[in-house]
Each structure stands twice: as structure tokens, then as C-alpha cells.
Coordinates of C-alpha atoms in Angstrom, one line a residue:
V4 CA -11.3 36.3 37.5
V5 CA -7.9 35.4 35.9
E6 CA -5.9 33.0 38.0
E7 CA -2.4 31.7 37.7
G8 CA -2.3 29.1 35.0
D9 CA -5.0 30.6 32.9
A10 CA -4.2 31.7 29.4
V11 CA -5.1 35.2 28.2
D12 CA -5.4 35.2 24.4
V13 CA -6.4 38.1 22.2
I14 CA -9.0 36.8 19.7
D15 CA -9.4 39.8 17.4
G16 CA -8.0 43.1 16.6
N17 CA -10.4 44.9 18.9
G18 CA -8.6 43.6 22.1
T19 CA -11.3 41.2 22.9
T20 CA -9.8 38.5 25.2
I21 CA -10.8 35.0 26.1
Y22 CA -9.6 32.9 29.1
L23 CA -9.1 29.2 28.7
K24 CA -8.4 27.2 31.9
Q25 CA -5.2 25.5 31.3
L26 CA -4.3 22.1 32.8
E27 CA -0.6 21.2 33.1
E28 CA 0.3 17.6 32.7
E29 CA 3.1 16.7 30.5
T30 CA 3.9 20.1 29.0
K31 CA 4.2 23.5 30.5
M32 CA 1.6 25.7 29.0
Y33 CA 1.6 29.3 28.0
D34 CA 0.5 31.2 31.2
A35 CA 0.4 34.9 30.3
G36 CA 4.1 35.3 30.9
K37 CA 4.0 34.4 34.6
K38 CA 6.5 31.4 34.4
N39 CA 8.9 30.1 32.0
I40 CA 7.2 29.3 28.7
K41 CA 8.1 26.1 26.8
P42 CA 6.8 27.1 23.4
H43 CA 5.1 24.4 21.3
K44 CA 7.2 23.2 18.3
Y45 CA 4.4 23.4 15.8
A46 CA 2.1 26.3 14.9
V47 CA -1.1 25.1 13.3
D48 CA -4.1 27.1 11.9
I49 CA -7.5 25.4 12.0
H50 CA -10.4 26.9 10.1
T51 CA -13.8 25.6 10.8
D52 CA -17.5 25.8 10.1
G53 CA -20.7 24.2 10.9
A54 CA -23.8 24.0 8.7
C55 CA -27.5 23.1 9.4
S56 CA -30.9 22.5 7.8
G57 CA -33.4 23.2 10.6
N58 CA -32.4 23.6 14.2
P59 CA -32.2 20.9 15.3
G60 CA -32.0 18.9 12.1
P61 CA -29.3 17.4 9.8
R62 CA -25.9 19.2 10.4
G63 CA -22.5 19.0 8.8
Y64 CA -19.0 20.3 9.9
A65 CA -15.7 20.9 8.3
G66 CA -12.3 21.8 9.5
I67 CA -9.2 22.6 7.4
I68 CA -5.9 22.2 9.3
V69 CA -3.0 24.2 7.8
F70 CA 0.6 23.5 8.7
G71 CA 3.0 25.4 6.6
D72 CA 2.0 24.7 3.0
K73 CA 0.3 21.4 3.9
E74 CA -3.4 21.0 4.5
K75 CA -5.7 18.4 5.8
T76 CA -9.5 18.5 5.7
V77 CA -11.8 17.1 8.3
R78 CA -15.5 16.6 7.8
G79 CA -18.5 14.9 9.0
Y80 CA -22.3 15.1 9.8
E81 CA -24.9 14.1 12.2
L82 CA -28.5 13.3 11.4
M83 CA -29.9 15.3 14.2
S84 CA -28.0 18.1 16.0
T85 CA -27.7 21.8 16.4
N86 CA -25.5 24.2 14.6
N87 CA -23.6 25.2 17.7
A88 CA -22.9 21.5 18.4
M89 CA -21.4 21.1 14.8
E90 CA -19.2 24.3 15.4
L91 CA -17.7 22.6 18.4
K92 CA -17.4 19.2 16.6
A93 CA -15.5 20.8 13.8
V94 CA -12.8 22.0 16.3
I95 CA -12.8 18.8 18.2
E96 CA -12.3 16.6 15.2
S97 CA -9.7 18.7 13.8
I98 CA -7.7 18.7 17.0
K99 CA -7.9 15.0 17.2
V100 CA -5.9 14.7 13.9
L101 CA -2.9 16.4 15.6
T102 CA -0.3 14.0 17.0
M103 CA 2.2 16.5 18.4
P104 CA 1.8 19.4 20.8
C105 CA 0.8 22.5 18.8
E106 CA 0.1 26.1 19.2
I107 CA -3.3 26.2 17.6
T108 CA -5.1 29.2 16.2
V109 CA -8.8 28.3 15.4
H110 CA -10.4 30.6 12.9
T111 CA -14.2 30.5 13.2
D112 CA -17.2 32.6 12.3
S113 CA -19.0 31.2 15.3
Q114 CA -19.7 33.9 17.9
Y115 CA -21.0 31.0 20.1
L116 CA -17.5 29.4 20.3
C117 CA -15.6 32.6 20.9
T118 CA -18.0 33.7 23.6
C119 CA -18.3 30.4 25.4
S120 CA -14.7 29.7 25.3
K121 CA -14.2 32.8 27.8
H122 CA -16.0 30.8 30.6
E123 CA -14.1 29.0 33.4
K124 CA -14.5 25.1 33.5
A125 CA -17.0 25.4 36.3
W126 CA -19.4 27.3 34.0
F127 CA -19.6 24.0 31.8
E128 CA -20.1 21.7 34.9
K129 CA -23.7 23.0 35.3
A130 CA -26.0 20.2 34.1
D131 CA -28.2 22.7 32.0
R132 CA -25.4 24.0 29.7
P133 CA -26.0 23.3 26.0
N134 CA -23.4 21.1 24.5
R135 CA -21.8 20.4 27.9
E136 CA -20.5 17.0 26.7
L137 CA -18.8 18.6 23.5
W138 CA -17.2 21.4 25.7
F139 CA -15.7 18.9 28.0
Q140 CA -14.4 17.0 25.0
L141 CA -12.8 20.1 23.7
I142 CA -11.3 20.7 27.1
T143 CA -10.0 17.1 27.2
E144 CA -8.7 17.0 23.6
G145 CA -7.1 20.3 23.4
L146 CA -6.4 21.7 26.8
T147 CA -4.9 18.8 28.8
G148 CA -1.3 20.1 28.4
K149 CA -1.0 18.9 24.8
H150 CA -1.9 22.0 22.9
H151 CA -2.4 25.7 23.5
I152 CA -5.4 27.1 21.7
K153 CA -6.7 30.4 20.9
F154 CA -9.7 31.4 18.9
V155 CA -9.9 34.1 16.2
K156 CA -13.2 35.4 15.0
V157 CA -13.7 35.7 11.4
Q158 CA -16.5 37.3 9.4
G159 CA -18.6 34.6 7.9
H160 CA -19.6 34.7 4.2
S161 CA -17.3 37.6 3.5
G162 CA -14.9 36.0 1.0
E163 CA -12.4 34.8 3.5
V164 CA -11.1 31.8 1.5
Y165 CA -10.8 29.1 4.2
N166 CA -14.1 30.2 5.8
E167 CA -15.8 29.8 2.5
R168 CA -14.2 26.5 1.8
C169 CA -15.2 25.1 5.2
D170 CA -18.8 26.5 4.6
K171 CA -19.0 24.6 1.3
I172 CA -17.7 21.3 2.7
A173 CA -20.0 21.6 5.8
K174 CA -23.0 22.2 3.5
E175 CA -22.1 19.1 1.5
Q176 CA -22.1 17.1 4.6
V177 CA -25.6 18.5 5.5
K178 CA -26.9 17.1 2.1
K179 CA -25.4 13.7 3.0
A180 CA -27.2 13.7 6.4
S181 CA -30.4 15.0 4.8
H182 CA -30.3 12.2 2.1
I183 CA -29.8 9.5 4.8
L184 CA -32.8 11.0 6.8
A185 CA -34.9 10.9 3.6
Q186 CA -34.0 7.3 3.0
Q187 CA -35.0 6.4 6.6
F188 CA -38.3 8.3 6.3
K189 CA -39.1 6.3 3.1
E190 CA -38.3 3.1 4.8
D191 CA -40.6 3.8 7.8

């Protein structure tokens, strides 16, 4: 059910829609045309990917933030996590870099991100939801009135330049995590 204040975003050319519960604090948010819209000054594209070695196991993530002709890369790893958690972490850590309210388009090959982002906040409040804490972090970082976010599904490993770059960086992060785990194993 779409309520007043929910954003309706088209995420692909097939007319698939997602609903992101919007909280209004400091800035009026896009609300499917029901109120006056105060557009965000900056349009930013964020390309993300997560990588893994085993599930769970060493993981890496990468985000490339594109604003006009400028780019910033965000990357990281965790020693023991899941691939879906890294997909979320890539988006969260990329959004944290932004200091001004933005219209953000997240380009991801993660069906998990695109599918789960359709759910209302109450869906994530159930204790048994995977990655519950990360979803709340995404809601807090991105959807508290500071940014408007839409997700666009891209085909992974199909030659899309930013997706391929993110995949390569995320895999490099997995190698770092794997190396640290191997060192820890040797020490034990």
C-alpha cells in the first residue's frame, strides 16, 4: 500500500517500481507529485558492488560516486560477512561521503537490494530479517530527509563500465580480507 509521503521510483525500463518510506525532517522530499517538490540541488550516481569468497566468508565492497565529471571511490572489507551485507554496505558507505542533500541514483547488480528496498519500514523491524541493522543504517543515512534515493538494476558482468570497475575493486578487497584471515589462522 502506498501512502502519502512514500516515494514511487521506477527502477528499470520494464516499469518495475520500488517504494521507499520517506521521513520528512529538514527537507521536503519527493512524494510522487502530491505536494510541492523542493528538488535537491545535486544529482549523484552511485555505482556499487559486493564480492565474496564463501558465504559467509571474507567479503569486499566498492562504490563509485559520480557527480558531473568527478568521481570518488569508496571501498572496504569485512573478515566474515555475507554477500548481501556487502551490497548494502557499499551503498551505505557511499552515501556517508555525501555532505549535501542529493538526488541519488544507485546502480546495482544486486536483485536483493532492488527487491528488499520495496518493503515498508515495518518489514525490516521484524527481528529475524537478514541484515536488519544495515537496512536501518541505510534508512537512517539516506532517507531521513537529507537525500532522495532510487535504485536502478544493472546486469552484472555484462560490460557495464562502472559495474565492472566496482566488481574489480570489491574483489581486491576480498583478497585483503582473505590475507588477513590467513595470517590470523597461521598465528593460532
